[in-house]
Coordinates of C-alpha atoms and ligand atoms in Angstrom, one line a residue:
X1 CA -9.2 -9.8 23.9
X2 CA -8.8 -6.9 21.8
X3 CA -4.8 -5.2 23.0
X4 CA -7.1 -2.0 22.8
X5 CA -10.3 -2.3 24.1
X6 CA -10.2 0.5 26.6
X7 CA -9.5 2.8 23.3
X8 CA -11.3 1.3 21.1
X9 CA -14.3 2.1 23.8
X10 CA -13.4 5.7 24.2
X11 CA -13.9 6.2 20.4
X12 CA -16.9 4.5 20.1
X13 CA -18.7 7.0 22.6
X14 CA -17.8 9.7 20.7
X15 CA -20.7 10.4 18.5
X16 CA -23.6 9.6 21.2
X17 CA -26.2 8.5 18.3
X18 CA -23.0 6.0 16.5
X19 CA -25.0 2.9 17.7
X20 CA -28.2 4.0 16.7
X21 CA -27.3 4.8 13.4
X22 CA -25.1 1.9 12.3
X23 CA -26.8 -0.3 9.4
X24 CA -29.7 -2.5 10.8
X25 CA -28.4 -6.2 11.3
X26 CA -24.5 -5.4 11.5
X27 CA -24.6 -3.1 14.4
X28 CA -23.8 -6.4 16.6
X29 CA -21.0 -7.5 14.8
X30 CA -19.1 -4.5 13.3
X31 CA -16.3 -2.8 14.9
X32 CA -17.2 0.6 16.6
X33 CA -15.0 3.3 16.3
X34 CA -11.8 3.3 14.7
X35 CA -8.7 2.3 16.9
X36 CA -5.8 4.6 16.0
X37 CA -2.4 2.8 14.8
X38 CA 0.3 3.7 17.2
X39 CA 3.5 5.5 15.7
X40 CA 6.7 4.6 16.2
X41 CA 8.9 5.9 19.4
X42 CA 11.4 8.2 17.7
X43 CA 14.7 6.9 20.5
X44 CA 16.9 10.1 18.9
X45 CA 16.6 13.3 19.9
X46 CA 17.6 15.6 17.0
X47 CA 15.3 16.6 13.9
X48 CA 17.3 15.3 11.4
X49 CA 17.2 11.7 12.7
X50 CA 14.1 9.3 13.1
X51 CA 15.7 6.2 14.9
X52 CA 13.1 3.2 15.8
X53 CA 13.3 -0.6 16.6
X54 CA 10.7 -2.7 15.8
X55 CA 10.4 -6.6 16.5
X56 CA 8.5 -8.8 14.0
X57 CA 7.2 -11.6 16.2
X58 CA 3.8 -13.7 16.3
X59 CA 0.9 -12.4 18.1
X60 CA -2.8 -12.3 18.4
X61 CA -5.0 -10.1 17.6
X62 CA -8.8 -10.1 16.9
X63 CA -10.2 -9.6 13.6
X64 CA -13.5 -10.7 14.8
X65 CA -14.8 -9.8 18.3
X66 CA -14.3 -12.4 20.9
X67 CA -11.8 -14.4 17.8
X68 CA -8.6 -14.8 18.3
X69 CA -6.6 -14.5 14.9
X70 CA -2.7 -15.9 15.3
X71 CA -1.1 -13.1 13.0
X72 CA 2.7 -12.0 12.1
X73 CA 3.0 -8.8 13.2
X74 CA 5.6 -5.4 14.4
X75 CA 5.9 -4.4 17.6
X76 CA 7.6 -1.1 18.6
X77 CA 10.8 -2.3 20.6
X78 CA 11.2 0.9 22.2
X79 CA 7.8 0.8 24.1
X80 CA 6.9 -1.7 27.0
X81 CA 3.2 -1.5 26.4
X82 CA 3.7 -1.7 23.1
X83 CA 2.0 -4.8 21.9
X84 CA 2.3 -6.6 18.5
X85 CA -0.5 -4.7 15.6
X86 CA -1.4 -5.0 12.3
X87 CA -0.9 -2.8 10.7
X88 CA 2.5 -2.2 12.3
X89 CA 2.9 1.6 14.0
X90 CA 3.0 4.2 11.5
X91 CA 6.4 5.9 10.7
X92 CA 6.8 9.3 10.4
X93 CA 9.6 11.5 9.6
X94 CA 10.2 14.9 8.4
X95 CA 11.7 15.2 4.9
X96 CA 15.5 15.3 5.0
X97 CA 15.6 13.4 7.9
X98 CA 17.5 10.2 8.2
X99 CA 15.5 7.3 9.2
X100 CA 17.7 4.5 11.4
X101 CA 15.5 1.1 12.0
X102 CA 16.8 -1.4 13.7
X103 CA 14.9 -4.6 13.2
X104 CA 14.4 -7.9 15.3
X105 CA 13.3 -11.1 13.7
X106 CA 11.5 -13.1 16.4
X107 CA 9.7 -15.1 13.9
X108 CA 10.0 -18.3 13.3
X109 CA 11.6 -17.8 9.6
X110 CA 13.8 -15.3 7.9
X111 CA 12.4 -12.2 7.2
X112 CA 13.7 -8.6 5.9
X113 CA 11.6 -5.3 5.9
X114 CA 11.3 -3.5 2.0
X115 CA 10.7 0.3 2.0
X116 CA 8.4 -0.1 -0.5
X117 CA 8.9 3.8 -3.1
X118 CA 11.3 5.1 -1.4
X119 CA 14.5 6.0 -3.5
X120 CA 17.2 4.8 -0.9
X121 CA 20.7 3.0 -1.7
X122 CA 19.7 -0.4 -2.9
X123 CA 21.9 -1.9 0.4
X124 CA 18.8 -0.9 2.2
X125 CA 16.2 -1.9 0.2
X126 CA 15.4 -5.3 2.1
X127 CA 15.3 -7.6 -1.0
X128 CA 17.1 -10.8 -1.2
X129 CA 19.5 -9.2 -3.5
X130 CA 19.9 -6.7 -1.0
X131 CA 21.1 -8.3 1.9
X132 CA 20.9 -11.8 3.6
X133 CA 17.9 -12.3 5.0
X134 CA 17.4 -11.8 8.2
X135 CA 17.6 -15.1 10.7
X136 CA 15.7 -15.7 13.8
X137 CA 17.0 -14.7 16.5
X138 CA 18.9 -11.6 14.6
X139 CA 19.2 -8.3 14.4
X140 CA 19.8 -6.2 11.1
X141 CA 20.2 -2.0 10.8
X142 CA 18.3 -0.1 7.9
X143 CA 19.4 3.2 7.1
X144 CA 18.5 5.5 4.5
X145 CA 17.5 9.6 3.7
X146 CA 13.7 10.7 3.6
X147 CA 14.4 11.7 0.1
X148 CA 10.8 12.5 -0.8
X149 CA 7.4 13.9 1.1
X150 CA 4.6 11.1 0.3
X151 CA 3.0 8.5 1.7
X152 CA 5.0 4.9 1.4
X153 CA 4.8 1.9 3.5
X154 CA 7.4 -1.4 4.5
X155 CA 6.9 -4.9 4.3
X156 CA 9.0 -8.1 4.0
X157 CA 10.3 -9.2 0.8
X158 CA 10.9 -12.6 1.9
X159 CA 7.5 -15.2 1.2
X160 CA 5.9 -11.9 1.0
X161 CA 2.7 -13.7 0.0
X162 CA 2.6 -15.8 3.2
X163 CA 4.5 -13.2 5.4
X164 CA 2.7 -9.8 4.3
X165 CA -0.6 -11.8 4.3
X166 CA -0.1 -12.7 8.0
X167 CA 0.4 -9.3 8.6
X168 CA 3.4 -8.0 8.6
X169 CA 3.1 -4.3 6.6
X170 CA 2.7 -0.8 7.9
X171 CA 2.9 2.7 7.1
X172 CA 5.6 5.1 6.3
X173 CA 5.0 8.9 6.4
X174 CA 7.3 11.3 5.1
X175 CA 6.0 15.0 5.8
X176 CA 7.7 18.3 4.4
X177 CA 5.9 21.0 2.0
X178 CA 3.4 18.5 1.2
X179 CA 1.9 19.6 4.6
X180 CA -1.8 20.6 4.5
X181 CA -4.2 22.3 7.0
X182 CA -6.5 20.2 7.9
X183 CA -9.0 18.5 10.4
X184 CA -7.1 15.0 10.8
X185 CA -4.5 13.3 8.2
X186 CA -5.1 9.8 8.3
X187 CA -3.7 6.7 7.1
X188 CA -5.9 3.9 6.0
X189 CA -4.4 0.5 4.6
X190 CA -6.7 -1.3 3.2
X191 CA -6.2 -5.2 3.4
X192 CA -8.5 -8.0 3.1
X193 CA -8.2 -11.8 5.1
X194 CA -8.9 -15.1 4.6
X195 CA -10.7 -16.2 8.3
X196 CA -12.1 -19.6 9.0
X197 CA -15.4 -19.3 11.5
X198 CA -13.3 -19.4 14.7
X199 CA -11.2 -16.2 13.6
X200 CA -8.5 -18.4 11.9
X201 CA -6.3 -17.2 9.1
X202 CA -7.3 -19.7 6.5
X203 CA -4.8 -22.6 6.0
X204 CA -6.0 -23.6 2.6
X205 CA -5.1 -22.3 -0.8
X206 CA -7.6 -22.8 -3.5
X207 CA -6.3 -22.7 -7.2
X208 CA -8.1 -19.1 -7.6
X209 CA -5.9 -17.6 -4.1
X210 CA -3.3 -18.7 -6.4
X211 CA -4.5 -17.1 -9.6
X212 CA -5.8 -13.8 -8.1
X213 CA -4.0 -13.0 -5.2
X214 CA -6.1 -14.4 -2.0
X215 CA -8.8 -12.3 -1.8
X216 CA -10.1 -12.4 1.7
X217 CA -13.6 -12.8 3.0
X218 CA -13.0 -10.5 5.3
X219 CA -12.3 -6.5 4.5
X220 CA -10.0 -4.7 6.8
X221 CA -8.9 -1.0 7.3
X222 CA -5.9 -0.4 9.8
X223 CA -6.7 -4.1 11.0
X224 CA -9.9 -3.3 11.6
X225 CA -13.4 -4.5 10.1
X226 CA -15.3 -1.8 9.2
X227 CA -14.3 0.6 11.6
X228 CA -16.1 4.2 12.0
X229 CA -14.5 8.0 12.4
X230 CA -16.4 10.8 13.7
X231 CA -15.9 13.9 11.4
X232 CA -17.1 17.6 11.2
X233 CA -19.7 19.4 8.8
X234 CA -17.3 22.0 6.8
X235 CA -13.9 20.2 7.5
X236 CA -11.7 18.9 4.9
X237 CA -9.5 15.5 5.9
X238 CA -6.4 13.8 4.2
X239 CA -6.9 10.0 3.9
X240 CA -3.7 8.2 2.9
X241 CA -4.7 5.2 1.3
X242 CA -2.4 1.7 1.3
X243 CA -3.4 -1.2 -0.6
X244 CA -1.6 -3.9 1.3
X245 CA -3.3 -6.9 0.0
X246 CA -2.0 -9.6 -1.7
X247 CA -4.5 -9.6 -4.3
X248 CA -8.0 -7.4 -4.0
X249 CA -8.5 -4.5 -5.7
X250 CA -10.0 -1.5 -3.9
X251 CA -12.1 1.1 -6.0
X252 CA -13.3 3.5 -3.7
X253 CA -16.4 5.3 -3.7
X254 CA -17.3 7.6 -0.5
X255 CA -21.3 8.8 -2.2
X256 CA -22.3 12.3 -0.9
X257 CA -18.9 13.7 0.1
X258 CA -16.2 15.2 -2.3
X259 CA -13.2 12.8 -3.2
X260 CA -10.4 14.9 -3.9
X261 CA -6.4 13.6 -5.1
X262 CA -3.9 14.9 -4.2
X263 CA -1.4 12.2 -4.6
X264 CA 0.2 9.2 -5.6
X265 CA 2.4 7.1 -4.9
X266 CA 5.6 9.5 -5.2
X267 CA 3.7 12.5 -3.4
X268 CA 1.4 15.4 -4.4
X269 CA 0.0 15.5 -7.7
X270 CA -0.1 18.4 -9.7
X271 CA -3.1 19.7 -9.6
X272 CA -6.1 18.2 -7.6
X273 CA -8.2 15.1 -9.3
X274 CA -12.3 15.3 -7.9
X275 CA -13.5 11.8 -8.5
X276 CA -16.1 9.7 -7.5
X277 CA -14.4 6.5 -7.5
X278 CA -10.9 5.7 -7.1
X279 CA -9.5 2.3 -8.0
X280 CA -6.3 1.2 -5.9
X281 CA -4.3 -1.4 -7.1
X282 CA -2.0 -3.6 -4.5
X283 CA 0.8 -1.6 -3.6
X284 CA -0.3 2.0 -4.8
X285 CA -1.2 4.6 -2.4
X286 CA -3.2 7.7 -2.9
X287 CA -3.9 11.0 -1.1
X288 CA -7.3 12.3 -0.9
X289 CA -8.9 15.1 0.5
X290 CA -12.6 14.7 1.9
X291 CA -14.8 17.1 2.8
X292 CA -18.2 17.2 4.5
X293 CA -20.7 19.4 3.9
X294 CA -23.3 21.3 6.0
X295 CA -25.9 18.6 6.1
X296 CA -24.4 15.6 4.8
X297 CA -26.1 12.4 5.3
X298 CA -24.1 9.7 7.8
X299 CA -21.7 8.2 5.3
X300 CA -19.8 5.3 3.8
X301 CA -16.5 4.4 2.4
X302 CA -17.3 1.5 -0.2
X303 CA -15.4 -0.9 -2.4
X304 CA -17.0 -1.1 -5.4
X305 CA -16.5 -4.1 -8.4
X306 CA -13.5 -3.6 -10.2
X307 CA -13.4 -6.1 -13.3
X308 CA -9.8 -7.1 -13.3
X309 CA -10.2 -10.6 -15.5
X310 CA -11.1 -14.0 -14.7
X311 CA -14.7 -13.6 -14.2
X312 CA -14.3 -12.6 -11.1
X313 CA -18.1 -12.4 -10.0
X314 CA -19.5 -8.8 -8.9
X315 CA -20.2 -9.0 -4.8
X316 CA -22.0 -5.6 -4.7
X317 CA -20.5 -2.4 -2.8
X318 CA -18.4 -3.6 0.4
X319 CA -18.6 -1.1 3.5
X320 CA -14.9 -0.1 4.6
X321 CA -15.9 3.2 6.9
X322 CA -18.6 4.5 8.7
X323 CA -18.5 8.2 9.0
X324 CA -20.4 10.0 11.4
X325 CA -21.1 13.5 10.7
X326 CA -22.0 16.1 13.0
X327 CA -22.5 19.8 12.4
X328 CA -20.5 22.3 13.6
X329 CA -19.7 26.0 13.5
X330 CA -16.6 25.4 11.1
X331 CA -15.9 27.2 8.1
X332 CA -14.2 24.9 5.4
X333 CA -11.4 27.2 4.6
X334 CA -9.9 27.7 1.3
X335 CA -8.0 25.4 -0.7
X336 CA -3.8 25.5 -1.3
X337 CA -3.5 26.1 -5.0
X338 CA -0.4 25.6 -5.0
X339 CA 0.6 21.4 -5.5
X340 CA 3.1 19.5 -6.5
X341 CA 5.9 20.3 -8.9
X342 CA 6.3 17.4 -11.8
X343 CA 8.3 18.0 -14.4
X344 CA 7.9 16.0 -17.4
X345 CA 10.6 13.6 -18.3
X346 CA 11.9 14.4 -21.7
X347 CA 10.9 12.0 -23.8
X348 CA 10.9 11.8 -27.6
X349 CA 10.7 9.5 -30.5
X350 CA 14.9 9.0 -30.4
X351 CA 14.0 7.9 -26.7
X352 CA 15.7 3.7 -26.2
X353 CA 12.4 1.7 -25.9
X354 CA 12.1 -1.6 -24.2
X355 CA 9.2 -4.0 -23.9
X356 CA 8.3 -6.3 -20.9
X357 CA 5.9 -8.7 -21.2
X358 CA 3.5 -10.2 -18.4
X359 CA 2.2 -13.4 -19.2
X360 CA 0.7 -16.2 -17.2
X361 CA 0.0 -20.2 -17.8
X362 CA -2.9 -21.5 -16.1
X363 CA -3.0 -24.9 -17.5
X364 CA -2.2 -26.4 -14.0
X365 CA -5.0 -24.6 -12.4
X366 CA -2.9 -25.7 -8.9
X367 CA 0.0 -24.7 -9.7
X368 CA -0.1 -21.4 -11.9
X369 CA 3.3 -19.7 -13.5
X370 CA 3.8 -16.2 -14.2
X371 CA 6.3 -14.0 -16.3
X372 CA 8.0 -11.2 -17.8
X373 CA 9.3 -11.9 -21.2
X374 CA 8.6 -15.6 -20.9
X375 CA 10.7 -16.2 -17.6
X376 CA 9.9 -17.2 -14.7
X377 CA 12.2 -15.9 -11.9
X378 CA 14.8 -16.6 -10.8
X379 CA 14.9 -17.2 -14.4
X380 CA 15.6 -14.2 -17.0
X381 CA 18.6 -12.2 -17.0
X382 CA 18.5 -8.6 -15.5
X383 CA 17.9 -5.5 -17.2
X384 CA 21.1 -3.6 -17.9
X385 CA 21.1 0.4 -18.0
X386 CA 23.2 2.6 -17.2
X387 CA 22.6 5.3 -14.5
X388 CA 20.8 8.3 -15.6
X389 CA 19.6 6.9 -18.7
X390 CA 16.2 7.8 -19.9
X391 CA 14.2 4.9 -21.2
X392 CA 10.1 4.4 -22.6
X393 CA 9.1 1.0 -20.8
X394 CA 6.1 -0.6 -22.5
X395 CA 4.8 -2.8 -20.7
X396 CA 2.3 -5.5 -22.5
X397 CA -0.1 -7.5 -20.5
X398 CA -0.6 -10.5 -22.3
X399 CA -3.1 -12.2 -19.5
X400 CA -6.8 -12.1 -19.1
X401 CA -6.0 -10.6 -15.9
X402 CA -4.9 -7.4 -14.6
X403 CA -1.3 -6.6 -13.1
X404 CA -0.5 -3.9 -10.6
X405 CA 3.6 -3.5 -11.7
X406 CA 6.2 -2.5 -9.2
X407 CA 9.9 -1.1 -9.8
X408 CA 11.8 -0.6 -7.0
X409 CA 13.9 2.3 -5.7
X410 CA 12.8 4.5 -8.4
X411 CA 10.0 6.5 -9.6
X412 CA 8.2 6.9 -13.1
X413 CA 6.4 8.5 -15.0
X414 CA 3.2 7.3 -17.3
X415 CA 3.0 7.9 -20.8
X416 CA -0.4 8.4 -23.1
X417 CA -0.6 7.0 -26.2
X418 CA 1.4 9.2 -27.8
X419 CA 3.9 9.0 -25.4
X420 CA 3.9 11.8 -23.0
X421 CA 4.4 11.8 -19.9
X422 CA 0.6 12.7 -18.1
X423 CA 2.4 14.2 -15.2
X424 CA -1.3 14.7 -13.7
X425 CA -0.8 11.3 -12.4
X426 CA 2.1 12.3 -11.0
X427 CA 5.6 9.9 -9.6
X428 CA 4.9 6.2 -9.7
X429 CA 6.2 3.8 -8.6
X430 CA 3.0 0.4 -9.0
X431 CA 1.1 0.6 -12.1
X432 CA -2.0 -1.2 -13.0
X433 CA -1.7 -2.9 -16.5
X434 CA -5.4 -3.8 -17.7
X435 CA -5.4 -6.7 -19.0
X436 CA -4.9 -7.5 -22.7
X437 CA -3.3 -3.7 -23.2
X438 CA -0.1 -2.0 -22.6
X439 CA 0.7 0.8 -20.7
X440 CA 4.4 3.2 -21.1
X441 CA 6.4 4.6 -18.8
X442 CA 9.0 7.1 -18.8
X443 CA 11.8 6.0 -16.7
X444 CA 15.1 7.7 -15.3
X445 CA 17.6 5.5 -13.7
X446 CA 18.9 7.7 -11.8
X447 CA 19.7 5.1 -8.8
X448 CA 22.0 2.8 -9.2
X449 CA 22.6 -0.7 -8.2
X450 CA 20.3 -4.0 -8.6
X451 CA 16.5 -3.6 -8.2
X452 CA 13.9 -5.9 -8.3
X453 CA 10.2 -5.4 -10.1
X454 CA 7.3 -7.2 -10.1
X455 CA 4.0 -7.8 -10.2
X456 CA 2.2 -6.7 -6.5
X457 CA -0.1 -9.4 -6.8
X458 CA 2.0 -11.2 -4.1
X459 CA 0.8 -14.8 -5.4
X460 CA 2.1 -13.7 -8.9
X461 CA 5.5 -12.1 -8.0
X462 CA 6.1 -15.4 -5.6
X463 CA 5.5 -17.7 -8.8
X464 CA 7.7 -15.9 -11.5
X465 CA 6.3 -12.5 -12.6
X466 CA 9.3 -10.6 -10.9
X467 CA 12.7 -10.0 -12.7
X468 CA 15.5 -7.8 -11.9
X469 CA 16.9 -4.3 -13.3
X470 CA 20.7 -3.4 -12.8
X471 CA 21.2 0.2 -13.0
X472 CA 24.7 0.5 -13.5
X473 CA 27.0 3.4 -12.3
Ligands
LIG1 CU1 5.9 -3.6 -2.1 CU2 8.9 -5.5 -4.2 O1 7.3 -4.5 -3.1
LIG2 CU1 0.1 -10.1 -11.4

């Protein structure tokens, strides 16, 4: 009972030879064609304002054909046919504009929704330092300025590993001169679940979901497994890539097309990165252009090993996306060379330094501790700075495992080893720390009020490796 199927259908015809070309053995099982995520109902009228309501209720929806899966999930208020998704409906809004969300709990427990890299007043930033959770039952208003063009997303920052893992996260779009031309601008978040056989979320949590984040055994992209697009020879795409899981690391590899960057997390990079793989951590998001030449072959997004600690064993490349080329009479057109502009904080050796540490203890296999300069949270006391300080962050794993580090409502920049800024990474706001090594940042705290940071391993923020930064006014 897929809420789709009718669309999901439509797509799949698209490219007449799609069956006939899908892998031998999977064709039965693997998603056809890619369902679009719905965007959001904008309810106000005027440019400058982007007002929604969205519900957070349980639903069902079918990671597996003929499965049912009981998820958390949004729901656009505004639209009757509207039904629950995961990913929730994309939200878009034009820089400048101010976004109004108004949203529902009808979940069984609390919940609030966390913009997750977008510099807003910390009142809105959906932490449990930000505001009181919000009951079932209740209503609660979010209101803040599209202050930057990127691509961002929201989740809940209550239980996030239980709640986001159900489900609940979705995509947030802010477009201005970061506008390209091309043949589609998509968003893919990449997730991964943990399904029994009858389409179950998995109940159980083994010491290593603990330790690593669940990693799922089944790979999803816009809730779906292993959908497939239909693109042209000689067009160029924007992918906006989400890593919404809890735990798995995504390195990307798309063989026999061109993987461009063009941003991170805090928007467009400076100049464009060609790569052939790109690892993205849990929480990071990157921008990519893809192009497809004359005679490509039919092609595949992949996730390839990552070694991020732990032994974790190598599973061989994982399919995400099958993309169906066809030829055409386009003409790839040329590329922008103008990017974006990132100007490199100015720091120097008389620059206050500051070290966080990221440690674990694994001795109770079941019941694994994480933290930041030996605290567990809520333990530690905050980081004190004053607004608009400049500070070098070093931050020192210490595990045998890597950690993808978050700081809210700010961005930053990361430093080489001689500590400056490589602005060709461009705004950050999630870092991977490789374990065993340290990696600086340049940080301006140029928003005040009381933040939270931790660890996007969900499993790991949720047992300690989380702390809290008060920028002071
Ligand atoms: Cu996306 Cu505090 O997190
Ligand atoms: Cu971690």
């Amino acid at each position: 009972m897929w809420p789709n199927a009718g669309v999901q259908r439509r797509y799949a015809l698209l490219p007449a030879l799609m069956l006939g070309c899908a892998p031998a053995g999977d064709a039965g099982d693997d998603e056809l064609g890619l369902r679009a995520v719905a965007e959001f109902i904008d309810l106000d009228p005027s440019p400058d304002r982007v007002r929604i309501a969205v519900v957070a209720t349980e639903a069902t929806v079918e990671y597996l054909p003929g499965k049912p899966t009981s998820v958390w999930a949004y729901r656009d208020a505004s639209d009757d046919q509207a039904l629950a998704q995961v990913p929730g409906p994309v939200l878009r809004a034009p820089l400048g504009a101010t976004i109004e969300v108004e949203l529902r709990n009808e979940l069984p427990d609390d919940t609030t929704i966390h913009w997750h890299g977008v510099r807003l007043p910390a009142a809105q930033d959906g932490t449990s330092t930000a505001q009181v959770a919000v009951a079932p039952g209740e209503t609660f208003t979010y209101e803040f300025a599209a202050v930057d063009a990127g691509t961002f997303w929201y989740h809940p920052h209550v239980e996030a590993d239980v709640q986001i893992e159900r489900g609940l996260y979705g995509a947030l779009v802010i477009e201005g001169d970061d506008a390209l031309e091309v043949e589609h601008d998509r968003v893919f978040i990449l997730d991964d679940v943990k399904l029994e056989s009858d389409g179950s979320l998995s109940a159980d949590t083994e010491a290593l979901d603990l330790m690593l984040g669940r990693q799922g055994n089944v790979l999803l992209v816009d809730g779906q497994r292993r959908p497939s697009i239909a693109a042209q020879a000689n067009t160029r795409e924007r992918w906006r890539f989400v890593n919404a899981a809890n735990g798995r690391y995504f390195s990307l590899r798309l063989r026999g097309a061109m993987m461009r960057v063009i941003g991170s997390d805090g928007g467009l990079l400076p100049a464009p990165m060609v790569t052939d793989t790109l690892l993205v951590a849990p929480g990071e998001r990157y921008d990519v252009l893809v192009e497809f030449a004359d005679a490509v072959e039919d092609l595949v997004l992949e996730t390839v090993h990552y070694d991020r600690g732990h032994n974790v064993p190598d599973p061989g490349p994982l399919p995400l996306i099958d993309v169906f080329v066809s030829g055409g009479t386009a003409q790839l057109t040329a590329l922008p060379t103008m990017w974006g502009d990132i100007p490199a904080l100015p720091v120097d050796d008389a620059t206050p330094q500051r070290e966080l540490v990221l440690t674990e203890d694994d001795e109770d296999a079941a019941a694994p501790r994480f933290f930041i300069n030996g605290a567990q949270f809520p333990e530690g006391d905050p980081v004190m700075v004053d607004e608009g300080a400049l500070e070098v962050w070093t931050l020192r794993n210490d595990a045998e495992m890597d950690h993808p580090f978050h700081i809210h409502g700010l961005f930053f920049q990361v430093l080489d080893a001689d500590l400056r800024p490589r602005v060709e990474l461009g705004w950050k706001d999630t870092v991977n720390v490789p374990r065993e090594s340290s990696v600086a940042l340049a940080v301006r705290f140029d928003n005040p009020g009381e933040w939270m940071m931790h660890c996007h391993i969900l499993e790991h923020a949720e047992r300690g490796m989380m702390g809290m930064l008060h920028v002071m006014p």
